[in-house]
Amino acid sequence: MDNNDIYQVSEKLRQESRSMYNRLRSIDADAQFVTHVSEMLTEYPVIANERCGVWYVDPQLAHSDTVYFKSTDGHTNNWKFSLRRANTHIFPILAQYNGCILVDSTRKGKRMPDSFSRTIPIWCAVWNTAVKILRNTEWDCKLYTPPRVVSESENSHMSKLVPVFADMLLKSGIDVRELTKGMKKPVRPIWITRDHRLTIPPDFTDAEFCPIVCVSASSTQDCSDGFMYVQGAADDHELWAGKLTPQLFWKYKEQLLGDKNTMEIVDQVVSINRDVQMSGGVSFIKNTNLAVGGQMATSVPGFDAVISCGERMDSSEKHLCLSIHDSKKGQTEMATAIPLALQFVEPFMRNNSRILVCCAQGTNLSVSIALAILTKYTDDNGQFQVNERNVITKQMIQNRLLWITTSHAKANPQRAMLKQVNRHFMDYAIN
């Protein structure tokens, strides 16, 4: 066998190992570990970290809310505290349960994702620092990171940024005092990976902190049992899952895992559920009558006007359909759609009518259109006001985006779509 033959065999094995069947079997195996941890810590709700983590949590087990802590915010020498991903909606949950379990995964070669080892520790330290400043009291603000994952040197560099991020948070317009009024203890990350063999439930009852238990679902070891195990199998699902969603996976799990001809079953499942309405929940933005949600429909009870973004549908006097692809192709379509949306919605905004902007998931396209509407037609208090381009600033757009992300927990607009909103009103991009 020559080198070319060896390469072809190796490539075939690599592709087979990443097949849909092996990925779904791997997700199922990892999800069993998540369920095991949740059974050990029954007092805490299980919350998936978008987007990968949603695949690993049984819907019957999952809290209705999700969080979005992005790994890139924790990349070495590029540490961030993102106001767009402030995850403010988690505080009522922490106040109610005095802790929670977060679920995510990572690809081969790492024990846990950067979202767990760095992004969440930074988030905890920043919020703790802000609380200490506001309350002027003793409050643990230390940056806690997993010692075998983050070096002391890196922890030191990250720690120096915490006061800067806390100051940014306190000046952002987010009502930190109101959001954290239910916090009795500092928040602190705790990590559980597949390397842990949990036989005795951890007890945080008398702990001096409110635990955020970060469960990294995938194993660094080969967990194959009749299939080829893929660590972090759910990662980048848009590249391998097609139209299969986590919801459909869990609904048809037995069928999908029972036959290696997975693609055929996926096609059948997607076809059967083609007309099923996706829902990302509906949230009113700040104190406006503008709502964002994940229900695709031409009319919705309780709303005077609907703007739907995504697949083409017929428009009417009270319904505007914007055909925008949730992909790179959609960038140009978004640029065309923004002025259409602004023209359609103006009379409804003037009359303080109830308006729903929706897309299939309620996370990206609808959020971007809603941002353009708020930028154009609201003052700093959310009341109707027509803003001409010469008065619209970068800070104004960022503030309106903050209204959306703090009001609608699932908001996760793509940077490319936000740039189109920004370009509609000015010539430079959001940083």
Short mmCIF file of C-alpha atoms in Angstrom, two decimals:
data_model
loop_
_atom_site.label_atom_id
_atom_site.label_comp_id
_atom_site.label_asym_id
_atom_site.label_seq_id
_atom_site.Cartn_x
_atom_site.Cartn_y
_atom_site.Cartn_z
CA MET A 1 0.00 0.00 0.00
CA ASP A 2 1.55 3.33 -1.09
CA ASN A 3 1.19 6.68 0.66
CA ASN A 4 -1.76 7.69 -1.53
CA ASP A 5 -3.68 4.52 -0.60
CA ILE A 6 -2.94 5.09 3.09
CA TYR A 7 -4.20 8.66 2.82
CA GLN A 8 -7.43 7.57 1.11
CA VAL A 9 -8.11 4.90 3.75
CA SER A 10 -7.35 7.35 6.57
CA GLU A 11 -9.62 9.98 5.04
CA LYS A 12 -12.45 7.48 4.65
CA LEU A 13 -12.12 6.41 8.28
CA ARG A 14 -12.08 10.04 9.39
CA GLN A 15 -15.26 10.79 7.43
CA GLU A 16 -17.00 7.69 8.78
CA SER A 17 -16.08 8.65 12.32
CA ARG A 18 -17.81 12.02 11.79
CA SER A 19 -20.93 10.52 10.21
CA MET A 20 -24.37 11.64 11.33
CA TYR A 21 -24.98 8.28 13.03
CA ASN A 22 -21.75 8.39 15.04
CA ARG A 23 -22.35 12.01 16.02
CA LEU A 24 -25.86 11.34 17.29
CA ARG A 25 -24.76 8.21 19.18
CA SER A 26 -21.96 10.27 20.77
CA ILE A 27 -24.39 13.04 21.74
CA ASP A 28 -26.67 10.47 23.32
CA ALA A 29 -23.79 8.97 25.33
CA ASP A 30 -22.73 12.41 26.56
CA ALA A 31 -26.32 13.34 27.40
CA GLN A 32 -26.51 10.33 29.72
CA PHE A 33 -23.61 11.82 31.70
CA VAL A 34 -25.47 15.14 31.94
CA THR A 35 -28.54 13.32 33.23
CA HIS A 36 -26.38 11.50 35.79
CA VAL A 37 -25.00 14.79 37.12
CA SER A 38 -28.47 16.32 37.28
CA GLU A 39 -29.67 13.35 39.32
CA MET A 40 -26.81 14.03 41.75
CA LEU A 41 -27.73 17.70 42.01
CA THR A 42 -31.51 17.62 41.83
CA GLU A 43 -31.89 20.98 43.60
CA TYR A 44 -30.43 22.88 40.64
CA PRO A 45 -32.06 23.58 37.25
CA VAL A 46 -30.22 22.34 34.16
CA ILE A 47 -29.56 25.11 31.64
CA ALA A 48 -28.01 24.56 28.21
CA ASN A 49 -25.34 26.91 26.90
CA GLU A 50 -26.24 27.91 23.36
CA ARG A 51 -25.71 26.57 20.83
CA CYS A 52 -23.87 23.29 21.28
CA GLY A 53 -25.13 22.57 24.79
CA VAL A 54 -28.79 22.37 23.74
CA TRP A 55 -28.17 19.01 22.05
CA TYR A 56 -26.98 17.39 25.29
CA VAL A 57 -29.92 18.17 27.57
CA ASP A 58 -33.10 16.10 27.52
CA PRO A 59 -35.99 18.59 27.03
CA GLN A 60 -37.83 16.93 29.93
CA LEU A 61 -34.86 17.83 32.12
CA ALA A 62 -33.95 21.23 30.71
CA HIS A 63 -34.95 24.58 32.14
CA SER A 64 -36.99 26.64 29.69
CA ASP A 65 -34.23 29.28 29.52
CA THR A 66 -30.83 28.89 27.93
CA VAL A 67 -27.66 30.96 28.32
CA TYR A 68 -25.06 32.10 25.84
CA PHE A 69 -21.48 32.22 27.08
CA LYS A 70 -19.28 32.32 24.00
CA SER A 71 -15.93 30.51 23.91
CA THR A 72 -14.33 33.23 21.81
CA ASP A 73 -14.85 35.68 24.71
CA GLY A 74 -12.44 33.49 26.65
CA HIS A 75 -9.73 32.92 24.05
CA THR A 76 -6.22 33.54 25.36
CA ASN A 77 -5.13 37.19 25.13
CA ASN A 78 -8.57 38.09 23.78
CA TRP A 79 -10.56 37.93 27.03
CA LYS A 80 -13.85 39.82 27.00
CA PHE A 81 -16.89 40.61 29.07
CA SER A 82 -19.64 41.02 26.48
CA LEU A 83 -22.56 43.33 27.26
CA ARG A 84 -24.38 41.69 24.34
CA ARG A 85 -24.07 38.40 26.17
CA ALA A 86 -24.55 39.68 29.72
CA ASN A 87 -26.97 36.78 30.47
CA THR A 88 -28.90 38.95 32.91
CA HIS A 89 -31.91 36.62 32.82
CA ILE A 90 -30.02 34.05 34.89
CA PHE A 91 -30.14 36.09 38.11
CA PRO A 92 -33.80 35.36 39.01
CA ILE A 93 -32.99 31.66 38.49
CA LEU A 94 -29.96 31.86 40.78
CA ALA A 95 -31.99 33.74 43.40
CA GLN A 96 -34.71 31.08 43.31
CA TYR A 97 -32.51 27.96 43.36
CA ASN A 98 -29.28 29.32 44.86
CA GLY A 99 -27.35 27.77 42.00
CA CYS A 100 -27.67 26.12 38.61
CA ILE A 101 -26.11 23.58 36.25
CA LEU A 102 -24.83 24.78 32.87
CA VAL A 103 -24.14 22.31 30.05
CA ASP A 104 -21.74 22.64 27.14
CA SER A 105 -19.16 20.58 25.27
CA THR A 106 -15.93 20.92 23.30
CA ARG A 107 -14.10 19.21 20.51
CA LYS A 108 -11.22 16.75 20.70
CA GLY A 109 -8.16 17.69 22.68
CA LYS A 110 -9.72 19.74 25.50
CA ARG A 111 -11.36 18.79 28.78
CA MET A 112 -13.78 21.71 28.70
CA PRO A 113 -14.69 24.58 26.38
CA ASP A 114 -13.19 28.05 26.85
CA SER A 115 -16.70 29.23 27.67
CA PHE A 116 -16.41 27.23 30.91
CA SER A 117 -12.73 27.67 31.74
CA ARG A 118 -12.51 31.41 31.06
CA THR A 119 -15.68 33.18 29.86
CA ILE A 120 -17.88 32.17 32.80
CA PRO A 121 -15.16 32.76 35.43
CA ILE A 122 -14.70 36.28 34.03
CA TRP A 123 -18.47 36.80 34.04
CA CYS A 124 -18.73 35.72 37.68
CA ALA A 125 -15.82 37.91 38.81
CA VAL A 126 -17.15 40.95 36.95
CA TRP A 127 -20.66 40.70 38.39
CA ASN A 128 -19.26 40.03 41.88
CA THR A 129 -17.05 43.11 41.59
CA ALA A 130 -19.99 45.26 40.48
CA VAL A 131 -22.09 44.01 43.41
CA LYS A 132 -19.28 44.75 45.87
CA ILE A 133 -18.98 48.31 44.55
CA LEU A 134 -22.72 48.96 44.71
CA ARG A 135 -23.23 47.41 48.14
CA ASN A 136 -19.93 48.66 49.59
CA THR A 137 -19.55 45.43 51.54
CA GLU A 138 -17.31 42.39 51.82
CA TRP A 139 -17.92 40.24 48.73
CA ASP A 140 -15.65 37.65 47.15
CA CYS A 141 -14.52 39.02 43.77
CA LYS A 142 -11.68 36.60 43.10
CA LEU A 143 -11.35 35.15 39.60
CA TYR A 144 -11.71 31.37 39.99
CA THR A 145 -10.44 29.27 37.08
CA PRO A 146 -9.81 25.51 36.72
CA PRO A 147 -6.16 25.06 37.84
CA ARG A 148 -5.23 22.27 35.44
CA VAL A 149 -6.68 24.17 32.50
CA VAL A 150 -5.79 27.83 33.13
CA SER A 151 -2.26 28.67 34.30
CA GLU A 152 -1.56 31.02 37.21
CA SER A 153 0.01 33.46 34.77
CA GLU A 154 -3.08 33.55 32.55
CA ASN A 155 -5.34 33.89 35.59
CA SER A 156 -3.25 36.87 36.71
CA HIS A 157 -3.58 38.60 33.34
CA MET A 158 -7.33 37.98 33.26
CA SER A 159 -7.76 39.23 36.84
CA LYS A 160 -6.31 42.62 35.92
CA LEU A 161 -9.13 43.13 33.41
CA VAL A 162 -11.96 42.39 35.86
CA PRO A 163 -12.14 45.92 37.41
CA VAL A 164 -12.17 47.43 33.90
CA PHE A 165 -15.01 45.15 32.82
CA ALA A 166 -16.94 45.85 36.05
CA ASP A 167 -16.69 49.58 35.46
CA MET A 168 -17.96 49.06 31.90
CA LEU A 169 -20.89 47.04 33.25
CA LEU A 170 -21.83 49.67 35.83
CA LYS A 171 -21.79 52.39 33.16
CA SER A 172 -23.68 50.35 30.57
CA GLY A 173 -27.24 51.18 31.55
CA ILE A 174 -27.91 47.65 32.81
CA ASP A 175 -29.70 47.91 36.17
CA VAL A 176 -27.14 45.88 38.11
CA ARG A 177 -28.61 46.74 41.51
CA GLU A 178 -32.11 45.58 40.55
CA LEU A 179 -30.92 42.42 38.80
CA THR A 180 -28.72 41.29 41.69
CA LYS A 181 -30.98 42.26 44.59
CA GLY A 182 -31.79 38.57 45.16
CA MET A 183 -28.12 37.54 45.40
CA LYS A 184 -27.26 36.48 48.93
CA LYS A 185 -23.83 35.06 48.05
CA PRO A 186 -21.18 35.66 45.39
CA VAL A 187 -21.49 33.54 42.26
CA ARG A 188 -18.68 31.08 41.63
CA PRO A 189 -18.02 28.50 38.91
CA ILE A 190 -17.58 24.80 39.73
CA TRP A 191 -16.44 22.36 37.02
CA ILE A 192 -17.50 18.79 36.39
CA THR A 193 -16.09 16.84 33.44
CA ARG A 194 -16.38 13.25 32.22
CA ASP A 195 -13.12 12.58 34.06
CA HIS A 196 -15.06 12.86 37.32
CA ARG A 197 -16.68 9.71 38.66
CA LEU A 198 -19.51 11.12 40.74
CA THR A 199 -20.76 8.61 43.27
CA ILE A 200 -21.53 10.97 46.15
CA PRO A 201 -23.52 14.13 45.38
CA PRO A 202 -21.59 17.38 46.01
CA ASP A 203 -23.20 19.41 48.79
CA PHE A 204 -23.11 23.19 48.47
CA THR A 205 -25.70 23.87 51.18
CA ASP A 206 -23.27 25.57 53.54
CA ALA A 207 -20.98 26.97 50.86
CA GLU A 208 -20.11 30.66 51.04
CA PHE A 209 -20.95 31.07 47.36
CA CYS A 210 -23.74 30.44 44.87
CA PRO A 211 -22.47 27.61 42.62
CA ILE A 212 -22.66 27.72 38.86
CA VAL A 213 -21.89 24.10 38.07
CA CYS A 214 -20.32 23.87 34.61
CA VAL A 215 -20.80 20.37 33.19
CA SER A 216 -18.61 19.59 30.19
CA ALA A 217 -20.55 16.77 28.55
CA SER A 218 -17.97 15.16 26.25
CA SER A 219 -15.13 12.84 27.19
CA THR A 220 -11.49 13.05 26.19
CA GLN A 221 -11.48 9.23 26.23
CA ASP A 222 -12.91 6.88 23.64
CA CYS A 223 -16.45 6.05 24.80
CA SER A 224 -17.33 3.90 21.80
CA ASP A 225 -19.81 1.09 22.31
CA GLY A 226 -20.91 -0.15 18.91
CA PHE A 227 -20.12 3.17 17.25
CA MET A 228 -17.17 5.55 16.72
CA TYR A 229 -17.19 8.14 19.51
CA VAL A 230 -16.87 11.82 18.51
CA GLN A 231 -15.86 14.25 21.24
CA GLY A 232 -17.93 17.44 21.06
CA ALA A 233 -20.08 15.87 18.36
CA ALA A 234 -22.72 18.62 18.46
CA ASP A 235 -20.26 21.42 17.80
CA ASP A 236 -20.78 23.38 14.55
CA HIS A 237 -24.08 21.59 13.99
CA GLU A 238 -24.90 23.85 11.04
CA LEU A 239 -22.14 22.00 9.13
CA TRP A 240 -23.44 18.47 9.71
CA ALA A 241 -27.03 18.46 11.06
CA GLY A 242 -28.79 19.92 8.03
CA LYS A 243 -32.37 20.71 9.09
CA LEU A 244 -32.24 18.37 12.08
CA THR A 245 -32.68 20.39 15.27
CA PRO A 246 -32.01 19.39 18.90
CA GLN A 247 -35.78 19.35 19.45
CA LEU A 248 -36.31 16.89 16.58
CA PHE A 249 -33.36 14.77 17.71
CA TRP A 250 -34.87 14.27 21.17
CA LYS A 251 -38.38 13.74 19.81
CA TYR A 252 -37.24 11.01 17.40
CA LYS A 253 -34.15 9.80 19.22
CA GLU A 254 -35.08 6.11 19.25
CA GLN A 255 -35.65 6.04 15.50
CA LEU A 256 -32.52 8.06 14.72
CA LEU A 257 -30.25 5.89 16.87
CA GLY A 258 -31.81 2.60 15.87
CA ASP A 259 -30.67 2.58 12.25
CA LYS A 260 -27.30 3.45 10.69
CA ASN A 261 -29.12 4.85 7.66
CA THR A 262 -29.55 7.99 9.70
CA MET A 263 -29.72 10.45 6.82
CA GLU A 264 -32.82 8.77 5.40
CA ILE A 265 -34.55 8.94 8.78
CA VAL A 266 -33.51 12.59 9.20
CA ASP A 267 -35.11 13.43 5.85
CA GLN A 268 -38.32 11.70 6.95
CA VAL A 269 -38.34 13.45 10.33
CA VAL A 270 -37.75 16.87 8.78
CA SER A 271 -40.44 16.26 6.17
CA ILE A 272 -43.00 15.21 8.79
CA ASN A 273 -42.29 18.31 10.86
CA ARG A 274 -41.95 20.79 8.02
CA ASP A 275 -45.09 22.66 9.01
CA VAL A 276 -44.47 22.55 12.75
CA GLN A 277 -44.08 26.07 14.12
CA MET A 278 -40.71 26.74 15.73
CA SER A 279 -40.88 28.84 18.87
CA GLY A 280 -38.14 30.85 20.52
CA GLY A 281 -40.55 32.54 22.92
CA VAL A 282 -41.94 36.06 22.57
CA SER A 283 -40.47 38.96 24.55
CA PHE A 284 -41.44 42.62 24.63
CA ILE A 285 -38.43 44.92 24.43
CA LYS A 286 -37.95 47.19 27.43
CA ASN A 287 -41.09 49.33 27.90
CA THR A 288 -42.09 49.33 24.22
CA ASN A 289 -44.88 47.53 22.38
CA LEU A 290 -42.33 45.92 20.08
CA ALA A 291 -41.80 42.19 20.63
CA VAL A 292 -39.32 39.66 19.25
CA GLY A 293 -40.07 35.97 18.99
CA GLY A 294 -39.68 32.64 17.28
CA GLN A 295 -43.17 32.01 15.93
CA MET A 296 -43.49 32.10 12.14
CA ALA A 297 -47.01 33.18 11.25
CA THR A 298 -48.87 35.74 9.11
CA SER A 299 -50.92 36.88 12.09
CA VAL A 300 -50.65 36.37 15.82
CA PRO A 301 -53.43 36.98 18.38
CA GLY A 302 -52.74 40.06 20.48
CA PHE A 303 -50.57 41.82 17.86
CA ASP A 304 -51.61 44.56 15.45
CA ALA A 305 -48.78 43.95 13.01
CA VAL A 306 -46.33 41.13 12.25
CA ILE A 307 -42.98 41.19 10.48
CA SER A 308 -41.75 37.70 9.65
CA CYS A 309 -38.16 37.09 8.55
CA GLY A 310 -37.14 33.93 6.75
CA GLU A 311 -39.06 31.84 4.24
CA ARG A 312 -41.20 33.74 1.76
CA MET A 313 -44.88 34.12 2.67
CA ASP A 314 -47.58 36.42 1.34
CA SER A 315 -47.56 39.94 2.78
CA SER A 316 -50.68 41.91 3.64
CA GLU A 317 -51.69 45.23 5.16
CA LYS A 318 -50.73 44.06 8.65
CA HIS A 319 -48.12 41.49 7.77
CA LEU A 320 -44.76 42.04 6.12
CA CYS A 321 -42.77 39.04 4.95
CA LEU A 322 -39.04 39.61 4.56
CA SER A 323 -37.31 36.84 2.62
CA ILE A 324 -33.92 36.63 4.38
CA HIS A 325 -31.69 33.58 4.55
CA ASP A 326 -30.10 32.84 7.91
CA SER A 327 -26.69 32.51 6.23
CA LYS A 328 -24.01 34.57 4.45
CA LYS A 329 -26.44 35.05 1.58
CA GLY A 330 -28.75 36.79 4.02
CA GLN A 331 -26.38 39.74 4.56
CA THR A 332 -27.34 41.39 1.27
CA GLU A 333 -30.98 40.47 1.83
CA MET A 334 -30.87 42.08 5.28
CA ALA A 335 -29.58 45.33 3.76
CA THR A 336 -32.56 45.35 1.40
CA ALA A 337 -35.04 44.32 4.10
CA ILE A 338 -34.23 47.03 6.66
CA PRO A 339 -35.74 49.99 4.74
CA LEU A 340 -38.80 47.89 3.85
CA ALA A 341 -39.33 47.06 7.53
CA LEU A 342 -38.88 50.67 8.63
CA GLN A 343 -41.38 51.93 6.07
CA PHE A 344 -43.94 49.25 6.96
CA VAL A 345 -43.71 49.67 10.72
CA GLU A 346 -43.74 53.49 11.05
CA PRO A 347 -47.54 53.98 11.27
CA PHE A 348 -47.83 51.17 13.80
CA MET A 349 -45.03 52.67 15.92
CA ARG A 350 -46.72 56.11 15.77
CA ASN A 351 -49.94 54.59 17.12
CA ASN A 352 -48.11 52.61 19.81
CA SER A 353 -49.50 49.41 18.28
CA ARG A 354 -48.35 45.96 19.40
CA ILE A 355 -45.83 44.69 16.85
CA LEU A 356 -44.19 41.27 16.61
CA VAL A 357 -40.95 40.74 14.69
CA CYS A 358 -40.35 37.01 14.28
CA CYS A 359 -38.13 34.43 12.64
CA ALA A 360 -37.85 30.66 12.96
CA GLN A 361 -35.73 30.69 16.13
CA GLY A 362 -36.24 34.24 17.38
CA THR A 363 -32.51 34.73 17.83
CA ASN A 364 -30.91 36.39 14.80
CA LEU A 365 -32.92 37.80 11.88
CA SER A 366 -35.82 39.12 13.95
CA VAL A 367 -33.42 40.64 16.47
CA SER A 368 -31.56 42.54 13.75
CA ILE A 369 -34.76 43.94 12.23
CA ALA A 370 -36.05 44.90 15.69
CA LEU A 371 -32.76 46.69 16.38
CA ALA A 372 -33.20 48.80 13.25
CA ILE A 373 -36.77 49.67 14.26
CA LEU A 374 -35.78 50.69 17.79
CA THR A 375 -32.87 52.76 16.48
CA LYS A 376 -35.06 54.63 14.01
CA TYR A 377 -38.26 55.07 16.02
CA THR A 378 -37.53 55.32 19.76
CA ASP A 379 -35.99 57.81 22.14
CA ASP A 380 -33.75 56.80 25.05
CA ASN A 381 -36.82 55.88 27.13
CA GLY A 382 -38.36 53.64 24.49
CA GLN A 383 -41.03 56.16 23.48
CA PHE A 384 -41.85 56.91 19.84
CA GLN A 385 -39.51 59.36 18.16
CA VAL A 386 -38.26 59.54 14.59
CA ASN A 387 -34.44 59.70 14.62
CA GLU A 388 -32.76 61.07 11.52
CA ARG A 389 -29.42 59.65 10.49
CA ASN A 390 -27.49 62.73 11.62
CA VAL A 391 -28.50 62.10 15.28
CA ILE A 392 -27.99 58.32 15.31
CA THR A 393 -24.72 57.29 16.93
CA LYS A 394 -22.84 54.07 17.49
CA GLN A 395 -23.68 54.29 21.20
CA MET A 396 -27.39 54.67 20.43
CA ILE A 397 -27.38 51.46 18.39
CA GLN A 398 -25.45 49.61 21.09
CA ASN A 399 -27.90 50.79 23.75
CA ARG A 400 -30.89 49.59 21.72
CA LEU A 401 -29.16 46.23 21.24
CA LEU A 402 -28.67 46.05 24.99
CA TRP A 403 -32.42 46.58 25.46
CA ILE A 404 -33.05 43.54 23.27
CA THR A 405 -30.46 41.21 24.79
CA THR A 406 -31.60 41.99 28.35
CA SER A 407 -35.30 41.62 27.45
CA HIS A 408 -35.06 38.59 25.15
CA ALA A 409 -32.78 35.93 26.62
CA LYS A 410 -32.47 33.96 23.38
CA ALA A 411 -31.26 36.93 21.33
CA ASN A 412 -28.07 35.95 19.52
CA PRO A 413 -27.70 38.14 16.43
CA GLN A 414 -24.87 37.37 14.05
CA ARG A 415 -22.18 40.01 13.78
CA ALA A 416 -22.66 40.17 10.00
CA MET A 417 -26.35 41.02 10.43
CA LEU A 418 -25.57 43.69 13.03
CA LYS A 419 -23.14 45.27 10.58
CA GLN A 420 -25.94 45.61 8.05
CA VAL A 421 -28.05 47.46 10.62
CA ASN A 422 -25.11 49.70 11.43
CA ARG A 423 -24.34 50.39 7.78
CA HIS A 424 -27.91 51.44 7.16
CA PHE A 425 -27.48 54.31 9.59
CA MET A 426 -23.75 55.10 9.36
CA ASP A 427 -20.52 54.22 7.61
CA TYR A 428 -18.51 52.43 10.35
CA ALA A 429 -18.98 49.03 11.99
CA ILE A 430 -19.90 47.94 15.49
CA ASN A 431 -16.84 46.77 17.42
#
